[in-house]
Short mmCIF file of C-alpha atoms in Angstrom, two decimals:
data_model
loop_
_atom_site.label_atom_id
_atom_site.label_comp_id
_atom_site.label_asym_id
_atom_site.label_seq_id
_atom_site.Cartn_x
_atom_site.Cartn_y
_atom_site.Cartn_z
CA MET A 25 29.19 -7.68 10.48
CA SER A 26 27.04 -10.81 9.73
CA VAL A 27 23.74 -9.52 7.77
CA GLY A 28 21.12 -13.02 8.74
CA PRO A 29 18.28 -12.80 6.78
CA LEU A 30 15.57 -10.86 9.43
CA GLN A 31 17.94 -8.17 9.04
CA LEU A 32 17.55 -8.37 5.40
CA CYS A 33 13.88 -8.41 5.48
CA LEU A 34 13.53 -5.57 7.36
CA LEU A 35 15.94 -3.38 5.04
CA PHE A 36 13.83 -4.54 2.89
CA SER A 37 10.73 -3.01 4.58
CA SER A 38 12.82 -0.03 5.38
CA ALA A 39 13.29 0.33 1.90
CA LEU A 40 10.09 -0.05 1.17
CA PHE A 41 8.92 2.43 3.56
CA CYS A 42 11.22 4.78 2.32
CA VAL A 43 10.03 4.97 -0.70
CA GLY A 44 6.11 5.22 -0.20
CA LEU A 45 6.95 7.74 2.50
CA ILE A 46 8.66 9.59 -0.84
CA GLY A 47 6.50 9.57 -3.17
CA ALA A 48 3.59 10.21 -0.31
CA LEU A 49 4.91 13.42 0.97
CA SER A 50 6.81 14.58 -2.78
CA ARG A 51 3.54 13.59 -5.43
CA SER A 52 0.69 16.46 -5.94
CA ASN A 53 -1.99 14.08 -7.53
CA THR A 54 -4.41 12.40 -4.53
CA ILE A 55 -4.25 8.72 -6.22
CA LEU A 56 -0.20 8.78 -6.09
CA VAL A 57 -0.63 9.65 -2.50
CA LEU A 58 -2.95 7.17 -1.57
CA LEU A 59 -0.43 4.50 -3.45
CA GLY A 60 2.30 5.38 -1.36
CA ILE A 61 0.68 4.92 1.42
CA GLU A 62 -1.25 1.27 0.21
CA LEU A 63 2.89 0.51 -0.09
CA MET A 64 3.57 1.64 3.51
CA LEU A 65 0.73 -0.26 4.82
CA ASN A 66 2.38 -3.06 2.43
CA ALA A 67 6.10 -2.83 4.04
CA ALA A 68 4.28 -2.50 7.23
CA ASN A 69 2.57 -5.99 7.02
CA LEU A 70 6.35 -7.28 5.55
CA ASN A 71 7.69 -6.40 8.80
CA PHE A 72 4.78 -9.02 10.55
CA ILE A 73 5.24 -11.88 8.59
CA ALA A 74 9.46 -11.50 8.76
CA PHE A 75 9.11 -11.40 12.23
CA TRP A 76 6.61 -13.94 11.81
CA ARG A 77 9.26 -16.76 9.68
CA PHE A 78 12.42 -15.74 11.73
CA GLY A 79 11.36 -14.92 15.29
CA PRO A 80 11.96 -16.63 18.22
CA ASN A 81 7.84 -18.43 18.83
CA PRO A 82 6.63 -19.10 14.64
CA ALA A 83 4.27 -21.88 16.04
CA ALA A 84 1.98 -18.66 17.22
CA ALA A 85 0.42 -17.50 13.71
CA THR A 86 -0.18 -14.07 15.32
CA GLY A 87 1.61 -12.36 12.61
CA VAL A 88 -0.07 -14.13 9.25
CA ILE A 89 -3.33 -13.11 11.05
CA PHE A 90 -2.35 -10.15 11.86
CA VAL A 91 -1.64 -9.55 8.37
CA LEU A 92 -5.08 -10.70 7.03
CA PHE A 93 -6.23 -8.73 8.86
CA SER A 94 -4.69 -5.19 7.79
CA ILE A 95 -5.20 -6.66 4.43
CA ALA A 96 -8.60 -6.68 5.10
CA VAL A 97 -8.61 -2.80 5.81
CA ALA A 98 -6.32 -1.77 3.65
CA ALA A 99 -9.08 -2.62 1.03
CA ALA A 100 -11.42 -0.72 3.48
CA GLU A 101 -9.22 2.22 2.34
CA ALA A 102 -7.95 1.84 -0.37
CA ALA A 103 -12.09 2.15 -1.52
CA VAL A 104 -13.47 5.10 0.92
CA GLY A 105 -10.06 6.78 -0.09
CA LEU A 106 -10.63 6.48 -4.31
CA ALA A 107 -14.39 7.28 -3.39
CA LEU A 108 -13.24 10.60 -2.05
CA VAL A 109 -10.92 11.32 -4.59
CA ILE A 110 -13.33 11.12 -7.08
CA ALA A 111 -15.49 13.11 -5.42
CA ILE A 112 -12.76 15.91 -5.39
CA TYR A 113 -13.03 15.16 -8.68
CA ARG A 114 -16.58 15.96 -9.75
CA HIS A 115 -16.54 19.12 -7.64
CA GLN A 116 -13.89 21.27 -9.06
CA LYS A 117 -12.29 18.85 -11.90
CA ASN A 118 -9.05 17.81 -10.95
CA VAL A 119 -7.29 16.06 -8.40
CA ARG A 120 -4.22 17.96 -7.27
CA LEU A 121 -4.08 17.86 -3.36
CA GLN A 122 -3.06 22.21 -3.45
CA GLU A 123 -6.15 23.23 -5.14
CA ALA A 124 -8.54 20.67 -2.42
CA SER A 125 -8.36 23.26 0.07
CA GLN A 126 -12.67 23.77 1.15
CA LEU A 127 -14.20 21.18 2.30
CA LYS A 128 -17.43 22.63 0.93
CA GLY A 129 -18.43 25.00 -1.87
CA MET B 4 17.74 -18.77 -0.65
CA THR B 5 19.12 -15.09 0.05
CA THR B 6 19.32 -14.79 -3.32
CA VAL B 7 16.08 -15.07 -4.06
CA LEU B 8 15.32 -12.78 -1.08
CA LEU B 9 17.68 -10.09 -3.17
CA CYS B 10 15.70 -10.53 -6.21
CA LEU B 11 12.96 -10.59 -4.72
CA ALA B 12 13.16 -7.08 -2.85
CA LEU B 13 15.08 -5.47 -5.74
CA PHE B 14 12.73 -6.43 -7.62
CA THR B 15 9.90 -4.64 -5.50
CA VAL B 16 11.70 -1.81 -4.55
CA ALA B 17 12.96 -0.67 -7.34
CA ALA B 18 9.11 -0.97 -9.29
CA ALA B 19 8.07 0.80 -6.38
CA ALA B 20 10.56 3.76 -6.56
CA VAL B 21 10.28 3.79 -10.57
CA ALA B 22 6.32 3.77 -10.27
CA MET B 23 6.57 6.08 -7.73
CA ALA B 24 9.08 8.58 -10.26
CA MET B 25 6.91 8.58 -13.49
CA ARG B 26 4.68 10.84 -15.13
CA ASN B 27 2.01 8.64 -16.74
CA LEU B 28 -0.76 7.61 -13.84
CA ILE B 29 -1.63 4.68 -15.60
CA HIS B 30 2.06 3.59 -15.76
CA SER B 31 2.35 4.25 -12.20
CA ALA B 32 -0.66 1.88 -11.18
CA LEU B 33 0.66 -0.62 -13.77
CA LEU B 34 4.52 -0.31 -11.80
CA LEU B 35 3.04 -0.41 -8.78
CA VAL B 36 0.65 -3.68 -9.28
CA ALA B 37 3.64 -5.55 -10.00
CA SER B 38 5.35 -3.93 -6.90
CA TRP B 39 2.60 -5.96 -4.88
CA ALA B 40 3.31 -9.13 -6.83
CA GLY B 41 6.80 -8.88 -5.96
CA ILE B 42 5.69 -8.69 -2.43
CA ALA B 43 3.29 -11.16 -2.70
CA ALA B 44 6.24 -13.38 -3.80
CA PHE B 45 7.94 -12.15 -0.65
CA TYR B 46 5.16 -13.94 1.57
CA LEU B 47 5.97 -16.97 -0.32
CA TRP B 48 9.17 -17.14 0.43
CA ALA B 49 8.48 -16.53 3.76
CA GLY B 50 6.22 -19.55 3.94
CA ALA B 51 3.02 -17.85 4.07
CA GLU B 52 1.04 -19.36 1.42
CA PHE B 53 -2.66 -18.59 2.22
CA VAL B 54 -1.14 -14.63 3.00
CA ALA B 55 0.57 -14.89 -0.81
CA PHE B 56 -2.89 -15.55 -1.87
CA ALA B 57 -4.60 -12.85 0.10
CA GLN B 58 -2.81 -10.24 -1.45
CA LEU B 59 -2.97 -11.67 -4.84
CA LEU B 60 -6.52 -11.62 -4.27
CA VAL B 61 -7.35 -8.38 -2.34
CA TYR B 62 -3.84 -6.27 -4.02
CA VAL B 63 -3.41 -7.50 -7.85
CA GLY B 64 -6.69 -8.41 -8.00
CA ALA B 65 -9.03 -5.92 -6.73
CA ILE B 66 -7.61 -2.31 -5.74
CA SER B 67 -5.18 -2.33 -8.91
CA MET B 68 -8.85 -2.44 -10.40
CA VAL B 69 -10.46 0.57 -8.72
CA VAL B 70 -7.00 2.39 -8.40
CA LEU B 71 -6.48 2.17 -12.38
CA PHE B 72 -10.74 3.18 -12.88
CA ALA B 73 -9.98 5.86 -10.99
CA VAL B 74 -7.11 6.48 -13.00
CA LEU B 75 -9.33 6.84 -15.98
CA LEU B 76 -12.36 8.48 -14.32
CA THR B 77 -10.17 11.25 -13.01
CA ARG B 78 -8.35 11.87 -16.17
CA HIS B 79 -8.51 15.43 -16.97
CA SER B 80 -5.73 15.88 -20.17
CA ARG B 81 -2.12 16.38 -20.36
CA LEU B 82 -1.09 18.56 -17.75
CA ASP B 83 -0.12 16.19 -15.74
CA PHE B 84 1.92 18.39 -13.58
CA ASP B 85 4.84 18.23 -10.78
CA ARG B 86 7.39 19.93 -12.45
CA GLU B 87 6.24 23.16 -11.80
CA PRO B 88 8.35 25.37 -10.16
CA GLU B 89 6.66 25.54 -7.22
CA THR B 90 6.73 21.73 -6.16
CA ARG B 91 10.03 21.05 -6.75
CA GLY B 92 11.57 22.75 -3.65
CA ARG B 93 8.84 20.02 -2.28
CA VAL B 94 10.22 16.95 -3.78
CA ARG B 95 13.49 18.04 -2.49
CA LEU B 96 11.69 18.26 1.22
CA ALA B 97 10.17 14.98 0.66
CA LEU B 98 13.54 13.37 -0.21
CA PHE B 99 15.09 14.49 2.58
CA THR B 100 12.64 13.40 4.85
CA GLY B 101 12.28 9.60 3.44
CA GLY B 102 16.59 9.93 3.61
CA ALA B 103 16.39 10.44 7.23
CA VAL B 104 13.74 8.07 8.39
CA CYS B 105 15.59 5.84 6.34
CA GLY B 106 19.07 6.53 7.77
CA VAL B 107 16.98 5.72 11.04
CA LEU B 108 15.64 2.67 9.98
CA VAL B 109 18.45 1.06 9.23
CA ALA B 110 20.95 2.04 11.74
CA ALA B 111 18.10 0.55 14.02
CA VAL B 112 18.00 -2.76 12.04
CA LEU B 113 21.53 -2.76 11.70
CA GLY B 114 22.50 -2.16 15.14
CA THR B 115 20.88 -4.54 16.56
CA ALA B 116 21.71 -7.86 17.27
CA PRO B 117 21.23 -10.58 14.49
CA SER B 118 18.45 -13.44 16.42
CA SER B 119 19.33 -17.20 16.76
CA VAL B 120 17.37 -18.35 13.47
CA PRO B 121 15.00 -21.59 14.55
CA ALA B 122 16.33 -24.05 11.51
CA ALA B 123 12.70 -25.23 10.31
CA VAL B 124 10.69 -24.03 7.97
CA PRO B 125 7.52 -22.98 10.66
CA SER B 126 4.95 -24.67 9.46
CA LEU B 127 1.45 -23.09 8.87
CA THR B 128 -2.01 -25.34 7.18
CA VAL B 129 -4.90 -23.40 6.46
CA ARG B 130 -6.50 -25.95 8.45
CA GLN B 131 -4.98 -24.12 11.71
CA LEU B 132 -5.01 -20.62 10.04
CA GLY B 133 -9.04 -21.41 9.80
CA LEU B 134 -9.24 -22.48 13.61
CA ALA B 135 -7.34 -20.08 14.95
CA LEU B 136 -9.73 -17.29 12.93
CA MET B 137 -13.05 -19.36 14.16
CA GLY B 138 -11.95 -19.75 17.79
CA PRO B 139 -9.65 -17.39 19.45
CA HIS B 140 -10.32 -14.45 16.42
CA ALA B 141 -13.99 -14.60 15.47
CA ALA B 142 -14.86 -11.81 17.34
CA SER B 143 -12.11 -9.81 15.12
CA LEU B 144 -12.95 -11.73 12.29
CA LEU B 145 -16.47 -9.85 12.74
CA ALA B 146 -15.18 -6.23 13.59
CA VAL B 147 -13.70 -6.63 9.91
CA GLY B 148 -16.21 -7.79 8.09
CA VAL B 149 -18.40 -5.12 10.04
CA VAL B 150 -15.61 -2.88 8.87
CA LEU B 151 -15.14 -3.53 5.11
CA THR B 152 -19.36 -3.54 4.63
CA VAL B 153 -19.33 -0.15 5.98
CA ALA B 154 -16.18 1.42 4.32
CA LEU B 155 -17.76 0.06 0.82
CA LEU B 156 -21.36 1.29 1.67
CA GLY B 157 -19.72 4.63 3.10
CA GLY B 158 -17.83 4.46 -0.65
CA VAL B 159 -20.57 3.96 -2.84
CA VAL B 160 -22.30 6.89 -0.47
CA LEU B 161 -19.63 9.16 -1.56
CA ALA B 162 -18.90 8.77 -5.10
CA ALA B 163 -22.44 9.02 -5.86
CA SER B 164 -23.48 12.01 -3.45
CA ALA B 165 -22.76 14.36 -6.13
CA ARG B 166 -25.70 12.96 -8.22
CA HIS B 167 -28.26 13.19 -5.95
CA SER B 168 -27.88 16.91 -4.93
CA ASP B 169 -27.91 17.51 -8.71
CA PRO B 170 -31.55 17.40 -8.78
CA GLU B 171 -32.57 19.74 -5.45
CA ASP B 172 -30.66 22.30 -7.33
CA ALA B 173 -32.56 22.33 -10.51
CA PRO B 174 -36.27 24.10 -10.05
#
């Protein structure tokens, strides 16, 4: 079976997505979980660019524009997530997910 | 052309995997920055230069700084855990889940017939991109601006809120 460049790009993004998923599920540090989620978002962006580049209709810039919006939303998400991490740290003096079991107190 | 893609993919995935497996948070954050730079190089390879520079500016420039400051602000002591017996089962479960998802994705990708690849690289100038953004996508551009503003203000409020509650507690 021949593997075209589109499939190589998709395999690349699948591998990146799985690395992010494993990191987000296995680590107990909140910052690393957030970074794993960022990796998964990046893998999704890779798919948009791959389909724009190798898809049947590259004249439409839809993939590129979607990735631009996605990067902006990911930046907002990272800012809010890290602010939440700092707020949690101020409450309980560490950033372990297992101990963040209270919303107030 | 394909070898460049393979090298980029190997570098990016390896940097991300090592970052997720490391115990030192600073090293993890720096390796993730390298991984994001690899993704920007992939965008350059694919011909989406504007997105590549946006990725460099936003991820390698801004988010990496925010992450590094968050790591430094929340660093407590040397007890960077993660090797306790209770978490081993979770690591195993996460590896199993990730492997299963990877298997499903790879099977789906390899099971699909390859499409015909267009011969020419699609050319998309910044002018075309700007016209598309300000023309048919102007409403979404405004919405993204509002979302960013509200999210950043919310982040500042969240990170600074504990400071405000302290004077109220004091008599």
